[in-house]
GROMACS .gro file of C-alpha atoms in nm:
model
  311
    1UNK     CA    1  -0.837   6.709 -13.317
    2UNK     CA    2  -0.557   6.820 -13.069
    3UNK     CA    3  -0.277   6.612 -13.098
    4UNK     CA    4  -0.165   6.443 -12.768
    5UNK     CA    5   0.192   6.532 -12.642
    6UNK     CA    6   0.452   6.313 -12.581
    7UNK     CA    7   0.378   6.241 -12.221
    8UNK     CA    8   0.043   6.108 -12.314
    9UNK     CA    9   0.155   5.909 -12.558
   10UNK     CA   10   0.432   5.708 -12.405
   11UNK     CA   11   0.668   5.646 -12.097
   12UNK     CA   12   0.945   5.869 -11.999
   13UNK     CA   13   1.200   5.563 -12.052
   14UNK     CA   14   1.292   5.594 -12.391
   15UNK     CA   15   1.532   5.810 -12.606
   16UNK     CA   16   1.403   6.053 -12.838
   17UNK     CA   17   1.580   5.897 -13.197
   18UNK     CA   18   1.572   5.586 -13.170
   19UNK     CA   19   1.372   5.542 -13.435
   20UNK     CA   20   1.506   5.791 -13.698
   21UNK     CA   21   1.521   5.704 -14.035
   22UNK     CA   22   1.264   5.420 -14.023
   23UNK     CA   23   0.954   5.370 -14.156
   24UNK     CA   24   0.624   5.185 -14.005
   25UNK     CA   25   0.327   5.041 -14.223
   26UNK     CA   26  -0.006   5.047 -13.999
   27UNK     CA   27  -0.343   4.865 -14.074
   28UNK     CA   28  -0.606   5.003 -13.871
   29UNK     CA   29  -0.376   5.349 -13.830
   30UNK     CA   30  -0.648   5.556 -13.735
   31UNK     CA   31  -0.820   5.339 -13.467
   32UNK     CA   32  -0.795   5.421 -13.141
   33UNK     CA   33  -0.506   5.185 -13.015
   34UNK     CA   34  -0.302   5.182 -13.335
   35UNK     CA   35  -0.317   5.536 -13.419
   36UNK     CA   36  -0.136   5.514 -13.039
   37UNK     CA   37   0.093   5.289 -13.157
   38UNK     CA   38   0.195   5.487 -13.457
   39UNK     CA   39   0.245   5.842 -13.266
   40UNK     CA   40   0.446   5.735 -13.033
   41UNK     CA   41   0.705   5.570 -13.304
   42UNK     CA   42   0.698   5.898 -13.501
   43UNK     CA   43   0.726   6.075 -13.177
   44UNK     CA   44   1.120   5.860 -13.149
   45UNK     CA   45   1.200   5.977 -13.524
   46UNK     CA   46   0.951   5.686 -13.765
   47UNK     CA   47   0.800   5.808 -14.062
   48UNK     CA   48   0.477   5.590 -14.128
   49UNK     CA   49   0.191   5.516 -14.350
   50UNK     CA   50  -0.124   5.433 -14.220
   51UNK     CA   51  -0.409   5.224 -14.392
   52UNK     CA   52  -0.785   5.213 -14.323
   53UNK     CA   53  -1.137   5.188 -14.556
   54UNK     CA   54  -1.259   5.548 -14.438
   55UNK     CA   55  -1.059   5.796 -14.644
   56UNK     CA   56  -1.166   6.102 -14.488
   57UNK     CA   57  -1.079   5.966 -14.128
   58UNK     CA   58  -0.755   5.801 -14.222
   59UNK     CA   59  -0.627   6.163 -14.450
   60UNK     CA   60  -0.674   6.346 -14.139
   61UNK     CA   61  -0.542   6.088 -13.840
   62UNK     CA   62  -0.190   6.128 -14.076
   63UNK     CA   63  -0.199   6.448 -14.072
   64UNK     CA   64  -0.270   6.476 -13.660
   65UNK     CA   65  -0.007   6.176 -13.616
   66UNK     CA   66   0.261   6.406 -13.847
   67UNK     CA   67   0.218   6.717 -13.592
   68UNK     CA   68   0.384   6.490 -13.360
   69UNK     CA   69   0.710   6.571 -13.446
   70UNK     CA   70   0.853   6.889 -13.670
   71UNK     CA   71   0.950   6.696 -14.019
   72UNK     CA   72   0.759   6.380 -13.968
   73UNK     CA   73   0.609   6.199 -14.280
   74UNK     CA   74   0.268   6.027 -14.213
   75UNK     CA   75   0.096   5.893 -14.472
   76UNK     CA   76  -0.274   5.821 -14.484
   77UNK     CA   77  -0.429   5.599 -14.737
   78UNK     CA   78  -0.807   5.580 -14.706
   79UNK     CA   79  -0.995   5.337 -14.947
   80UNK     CA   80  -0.823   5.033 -14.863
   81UNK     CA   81  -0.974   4.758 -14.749
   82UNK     CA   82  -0.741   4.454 -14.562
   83UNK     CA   83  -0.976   4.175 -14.742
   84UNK     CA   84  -0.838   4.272 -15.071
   85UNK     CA   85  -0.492   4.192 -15.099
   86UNK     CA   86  -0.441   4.362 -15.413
   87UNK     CA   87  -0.552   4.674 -15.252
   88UNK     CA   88  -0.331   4.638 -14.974
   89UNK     CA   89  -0.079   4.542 -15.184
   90UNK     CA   90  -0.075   4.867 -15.391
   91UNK     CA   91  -0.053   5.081 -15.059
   92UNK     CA   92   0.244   4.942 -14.961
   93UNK     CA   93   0.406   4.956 -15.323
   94UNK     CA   94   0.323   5.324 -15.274
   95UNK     CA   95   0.423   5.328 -14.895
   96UNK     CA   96   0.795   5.231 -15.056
   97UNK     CA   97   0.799   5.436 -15.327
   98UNK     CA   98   0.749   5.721 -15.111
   99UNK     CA   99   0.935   5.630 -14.782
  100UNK     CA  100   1.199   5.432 -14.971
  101UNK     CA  101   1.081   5.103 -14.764
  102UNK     CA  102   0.878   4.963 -14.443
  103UNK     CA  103   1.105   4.850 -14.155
  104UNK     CA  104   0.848   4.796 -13.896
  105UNK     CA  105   0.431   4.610 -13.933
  106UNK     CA  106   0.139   4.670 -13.749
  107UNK     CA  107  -0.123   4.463 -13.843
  108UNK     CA  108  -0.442   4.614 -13.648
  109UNK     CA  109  -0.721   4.624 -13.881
  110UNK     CA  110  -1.003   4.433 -13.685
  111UNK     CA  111  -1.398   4.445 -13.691
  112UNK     CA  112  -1.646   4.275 -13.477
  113UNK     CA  113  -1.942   4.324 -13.241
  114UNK     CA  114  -2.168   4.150 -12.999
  115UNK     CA  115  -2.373   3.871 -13.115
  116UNK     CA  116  -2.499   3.499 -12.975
  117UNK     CA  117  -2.396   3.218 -13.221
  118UNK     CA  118  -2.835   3.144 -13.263
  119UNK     CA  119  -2.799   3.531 -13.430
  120UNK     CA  120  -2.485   3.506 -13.544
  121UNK     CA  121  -2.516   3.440 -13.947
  122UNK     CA  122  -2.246   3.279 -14.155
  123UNK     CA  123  -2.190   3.565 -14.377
  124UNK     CA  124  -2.161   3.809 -14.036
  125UNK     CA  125  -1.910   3.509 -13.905
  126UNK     CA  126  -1.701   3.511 -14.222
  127UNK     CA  127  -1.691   3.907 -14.253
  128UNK     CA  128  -1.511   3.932 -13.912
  129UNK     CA  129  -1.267   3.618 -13.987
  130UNK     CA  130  -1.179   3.793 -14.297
  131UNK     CA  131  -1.093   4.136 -14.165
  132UNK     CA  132  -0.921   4.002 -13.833
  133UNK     CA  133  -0.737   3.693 -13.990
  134UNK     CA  134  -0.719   3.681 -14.341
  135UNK     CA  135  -0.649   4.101 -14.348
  136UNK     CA  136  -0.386   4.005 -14.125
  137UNK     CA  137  -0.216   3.706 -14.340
  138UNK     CA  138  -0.254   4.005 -14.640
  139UNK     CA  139  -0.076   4.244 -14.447
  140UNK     CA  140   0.230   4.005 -14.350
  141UNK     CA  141   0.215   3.843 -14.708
  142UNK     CA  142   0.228   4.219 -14.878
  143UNK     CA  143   0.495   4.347 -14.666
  144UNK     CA  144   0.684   4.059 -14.649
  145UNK     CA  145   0.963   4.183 -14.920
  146UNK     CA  146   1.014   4.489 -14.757
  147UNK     CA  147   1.047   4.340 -14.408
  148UNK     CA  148   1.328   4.089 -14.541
  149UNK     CA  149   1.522   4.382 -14.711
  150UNK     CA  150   1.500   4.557 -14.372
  151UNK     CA  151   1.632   4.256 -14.134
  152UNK     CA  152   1.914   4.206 -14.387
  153UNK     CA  153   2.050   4.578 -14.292
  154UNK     CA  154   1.980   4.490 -13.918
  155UNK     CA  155   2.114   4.213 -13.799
  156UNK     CA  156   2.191   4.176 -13.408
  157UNK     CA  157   2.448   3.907 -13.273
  158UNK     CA  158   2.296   4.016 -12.892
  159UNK     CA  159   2.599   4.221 -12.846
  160UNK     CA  160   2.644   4.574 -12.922
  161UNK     CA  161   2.309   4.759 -13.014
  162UNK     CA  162   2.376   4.801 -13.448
  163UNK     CA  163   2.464   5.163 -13.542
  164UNK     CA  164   2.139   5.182 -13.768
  165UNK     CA  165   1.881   5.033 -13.525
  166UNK     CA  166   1.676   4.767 -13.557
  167UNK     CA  167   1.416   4.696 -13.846
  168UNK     CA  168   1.227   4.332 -13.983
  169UNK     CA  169   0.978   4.352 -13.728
  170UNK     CA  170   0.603   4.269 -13.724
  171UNK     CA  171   0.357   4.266 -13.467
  172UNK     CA  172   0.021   4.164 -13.500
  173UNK     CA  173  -0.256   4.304 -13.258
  174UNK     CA  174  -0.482   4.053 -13.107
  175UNK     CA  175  -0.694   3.979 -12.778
  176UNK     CA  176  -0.750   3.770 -12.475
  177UNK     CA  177  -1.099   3.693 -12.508
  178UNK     CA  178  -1.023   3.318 -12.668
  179UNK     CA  179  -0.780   3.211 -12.396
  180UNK     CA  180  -1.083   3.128 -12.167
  181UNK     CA  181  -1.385   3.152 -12.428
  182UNK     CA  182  -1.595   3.480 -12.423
  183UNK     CA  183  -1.999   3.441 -12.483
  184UNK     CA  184  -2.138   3.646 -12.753
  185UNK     CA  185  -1.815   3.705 -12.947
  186UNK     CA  186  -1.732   3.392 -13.107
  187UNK     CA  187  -1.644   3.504 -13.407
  188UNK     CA  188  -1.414   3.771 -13.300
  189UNK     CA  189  -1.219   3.526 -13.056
  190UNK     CA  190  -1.205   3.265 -13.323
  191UNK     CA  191  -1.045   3.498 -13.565
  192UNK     CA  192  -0.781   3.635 -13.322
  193UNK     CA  193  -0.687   3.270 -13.229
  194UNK     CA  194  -0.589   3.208 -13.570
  195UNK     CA  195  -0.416   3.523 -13.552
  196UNK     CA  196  -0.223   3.445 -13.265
  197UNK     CA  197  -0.079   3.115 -13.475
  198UNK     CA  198  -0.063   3.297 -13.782
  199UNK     CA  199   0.247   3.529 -13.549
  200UNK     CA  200   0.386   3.186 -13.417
  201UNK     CA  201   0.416   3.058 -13.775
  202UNK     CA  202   0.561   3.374 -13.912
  203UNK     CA  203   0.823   3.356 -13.653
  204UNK     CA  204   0.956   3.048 -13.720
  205UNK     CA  205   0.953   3.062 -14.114
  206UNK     CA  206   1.117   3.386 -14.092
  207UNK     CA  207   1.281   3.406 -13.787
  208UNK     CA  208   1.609   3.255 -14.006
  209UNK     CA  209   1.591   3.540 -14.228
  210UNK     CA  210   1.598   3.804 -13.960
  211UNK     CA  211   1.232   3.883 -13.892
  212UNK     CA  212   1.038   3.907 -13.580
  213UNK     CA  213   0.683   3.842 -13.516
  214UNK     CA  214   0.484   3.913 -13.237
  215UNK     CA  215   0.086   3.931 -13.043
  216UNK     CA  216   0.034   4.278 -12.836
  217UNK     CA  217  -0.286   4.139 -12.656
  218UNK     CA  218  -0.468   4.495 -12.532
  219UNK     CA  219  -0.697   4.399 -12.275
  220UNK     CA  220  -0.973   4.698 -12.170
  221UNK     CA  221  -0.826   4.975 -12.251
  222UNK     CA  222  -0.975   5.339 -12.165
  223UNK     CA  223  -1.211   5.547 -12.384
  224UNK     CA  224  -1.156   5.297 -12.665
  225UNK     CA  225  -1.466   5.152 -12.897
  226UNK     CA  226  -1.378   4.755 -12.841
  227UNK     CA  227  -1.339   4.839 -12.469
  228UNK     CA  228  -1.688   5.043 -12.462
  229UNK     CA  229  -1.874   4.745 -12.637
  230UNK     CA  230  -1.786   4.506 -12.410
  231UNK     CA  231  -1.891   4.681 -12.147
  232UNK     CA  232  -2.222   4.656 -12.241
  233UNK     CA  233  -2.193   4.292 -12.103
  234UNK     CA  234  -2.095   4.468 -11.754
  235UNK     CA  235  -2.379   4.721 -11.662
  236UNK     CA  236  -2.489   4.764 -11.339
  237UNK     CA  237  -2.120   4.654 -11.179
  238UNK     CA  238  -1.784   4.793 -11.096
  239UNK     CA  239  -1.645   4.781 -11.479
  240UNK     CA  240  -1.313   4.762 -11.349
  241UNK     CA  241  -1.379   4.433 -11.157
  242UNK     CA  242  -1.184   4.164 -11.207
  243UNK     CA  243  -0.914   4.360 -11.328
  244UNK     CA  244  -0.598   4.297 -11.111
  245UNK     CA  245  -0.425   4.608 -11.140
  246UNK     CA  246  -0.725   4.815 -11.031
  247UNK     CA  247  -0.729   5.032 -11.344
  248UNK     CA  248  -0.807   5.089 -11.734
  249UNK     CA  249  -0.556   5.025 -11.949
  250UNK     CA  250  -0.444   5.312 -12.183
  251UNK     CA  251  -0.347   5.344 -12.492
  252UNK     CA  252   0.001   5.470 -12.376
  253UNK     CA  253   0.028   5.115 -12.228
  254UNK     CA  254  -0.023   4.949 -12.555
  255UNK     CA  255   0.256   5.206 -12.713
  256UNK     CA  256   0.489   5.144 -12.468
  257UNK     CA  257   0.488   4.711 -12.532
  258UNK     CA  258   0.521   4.857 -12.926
  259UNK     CA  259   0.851   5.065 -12.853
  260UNK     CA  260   0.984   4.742 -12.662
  261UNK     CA  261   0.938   4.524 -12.949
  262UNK     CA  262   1.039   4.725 -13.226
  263UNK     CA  263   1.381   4.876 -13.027
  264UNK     CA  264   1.669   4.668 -12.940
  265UNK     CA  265   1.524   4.586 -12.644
  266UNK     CA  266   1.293   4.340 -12.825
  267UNK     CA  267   1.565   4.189 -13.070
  268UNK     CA  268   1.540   3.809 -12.881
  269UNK     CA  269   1.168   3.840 -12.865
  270UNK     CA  270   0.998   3.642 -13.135
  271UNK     CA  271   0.674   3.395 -13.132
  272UNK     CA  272   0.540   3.530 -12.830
  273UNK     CA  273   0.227   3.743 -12.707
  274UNK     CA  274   0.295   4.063 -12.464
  275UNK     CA  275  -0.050   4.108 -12.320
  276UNK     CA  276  -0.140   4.395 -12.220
  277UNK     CA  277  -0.415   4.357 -11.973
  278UNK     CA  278  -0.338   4.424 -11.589
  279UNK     CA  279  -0.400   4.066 -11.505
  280UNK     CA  280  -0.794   4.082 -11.631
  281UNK     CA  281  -0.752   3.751 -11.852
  282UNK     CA  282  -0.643   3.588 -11.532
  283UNK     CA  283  -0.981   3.615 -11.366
  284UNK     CA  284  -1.201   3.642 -11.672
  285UNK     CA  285  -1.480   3.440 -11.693
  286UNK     CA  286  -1.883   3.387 -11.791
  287UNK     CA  287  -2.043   3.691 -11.784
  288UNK     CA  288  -2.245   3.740 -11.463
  289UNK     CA  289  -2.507   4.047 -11.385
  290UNK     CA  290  -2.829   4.165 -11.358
  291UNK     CA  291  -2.842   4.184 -11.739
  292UNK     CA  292  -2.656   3.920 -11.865
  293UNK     CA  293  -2.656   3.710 -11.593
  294UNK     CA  294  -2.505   3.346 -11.733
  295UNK     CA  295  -2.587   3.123 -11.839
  296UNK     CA  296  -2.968   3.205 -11.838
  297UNK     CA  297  -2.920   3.472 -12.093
  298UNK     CA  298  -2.765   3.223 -12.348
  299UNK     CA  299  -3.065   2.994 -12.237
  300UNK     CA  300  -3.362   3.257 -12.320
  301UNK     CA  301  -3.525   3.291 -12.656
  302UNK     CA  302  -3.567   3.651 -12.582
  303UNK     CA  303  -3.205   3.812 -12.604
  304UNK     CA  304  -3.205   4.169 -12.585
  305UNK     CA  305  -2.922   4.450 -12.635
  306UNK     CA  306  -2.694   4.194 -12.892
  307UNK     CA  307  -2.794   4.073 -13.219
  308UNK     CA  308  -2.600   4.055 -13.625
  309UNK     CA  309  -2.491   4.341 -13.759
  310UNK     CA  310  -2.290   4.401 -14.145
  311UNK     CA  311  -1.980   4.473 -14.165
   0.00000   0.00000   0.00000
């Protein structure tokens, strides 16, 4: 795997440094969008640890993410699954130990796929809901400790930018498909909706102790697997359509919103959702083509291409 150089990985606007000395913990680290995420903060001087259930994939995503920059640190601990808090909770014990703390959260660990609710069984329902929302609670409730003794070094006044950066800062990774309802991913738009409070809540518990939460909402973004299973709902049309700014997203987009939060220049941001979409929420609605076409296809006892899967 050939690493991707700084100009793919984020915009031109930020200083190289920025983020020296600091450390970010990253669930889901070697998917598609948050492996993005992650490069681009070691590219500006973050160490990180990553987290994800594959060990082979996550072991070498660290090491690709660590050729970003000459000296990085990258940690990649396979085997751990977000659904068992104590396992997550011993990666981040050893995430500190070897880092010497976590400044910065990405909570990204998701898993879902296409199903209608008639196919949809509880166990299938429950398996998503637990990965999406309850891996994300166990992500803010096992970095929680470190994120306080962060925001206690970095406090900001809104004044003058503090000489060791920023640091208490969480973001949680969600989606748009539950602002206007989506058809054959209920379960994945219910969990995200409880993610998206989960961020609000966080925020105002913790937003008196120095901590930030907040939503990145990607909306389709290029070559990436949630973007290329959706688009199974869209074949035989323009699979940009609808999409206001007349392109994919990329992953560089979603890096970009991350450096904005995490720098200074997110330090008043708190409780709120950056989406990340080119306007495609804004005319997103039923599903309507050839194969799919709505709502006959949620009407027919004969539903083809979607069905349960196991997580």
């Amino acid at each position: 795997m050939v690493a991707p150089t700084r100009s793919d990985t984020l915009s031109d606007s930020w200083r190289d440094g920025i983020f020296n000395g600091k450390v970010v913990f990253c669930t889901g680290g070697a998917g598609d969008i948050c492996s993005g995420q992650v490069r681009a903060m070691v590219f500006l001087g973050a160490d990180a640890c990553i987290i994800g259930r594959n060990v082979q994939k996550t072991e070498s995503m660290a090491k690709n993410l660590a050729a970003s920059r000459p000296g990085a640190q990258v940690l990649g601990y396979g085997g751990v699954d977000v659904r068992d808090y104590n396992s997550l909770q011993s990666a981040v014990d050893r995430c500190v130990a070897a880092l010497g703390g976590i400044d910065f959260v990405i909570a990204g660990a998701a898993g879902t796929f296409l199903s209608p609710i008639t196919s949809l069984s509880p166990a299938a329902f429950k398996a998503v809901v637990d990965i999406d929302l309850v891996g994300s609670y166990n992500t803010l409730k096992a970095t929680l400790p470190a994120l306080e003794k962060s925001a206690s070094k970095h406090t900001h006044d809104g004044g003058r930018t503090p000489a060791s950066g920023t640091g208490g800062r969480i973001i949680f990774i969600s989606a748009t498909l539950h602002y206007r309802g989506t058809a054959l991913i209920t379960h994945g738009s219910a969990a995200k909706a409880g993610v998206d409070t989960l961020s609000s809540c966080t925020a105002i518990e913790f937003g008196p102790r120095g901590i930030t939460s907040n939503i990145i909402a990607p909306g389709p973004i290029a070559a990436t697997e949630g973007t290329m299973r959706l688009m199974r709902l869209k074949r035989g049309e323009n699979p940009m359509k609808g999409i206001p700014a007349g392109r994919w997203g990329t992953v560089k987009d979603v890096a970009d919103a991350t450096i904005y939060l995490f720098a200074d220049t997110g330090s008043y941001m708190n409780g709120t959702i950056i989406v990340v979409d080119g306007g495609h929420w804004r005319t997103h609605g039923a599903n309507d083509n050839a194969d799919f076409p709505y709502p006959n296809f949620l009407l027919s006892r004969n539903i083809t291409g979607v069905g349960d899967a196991k997580l």
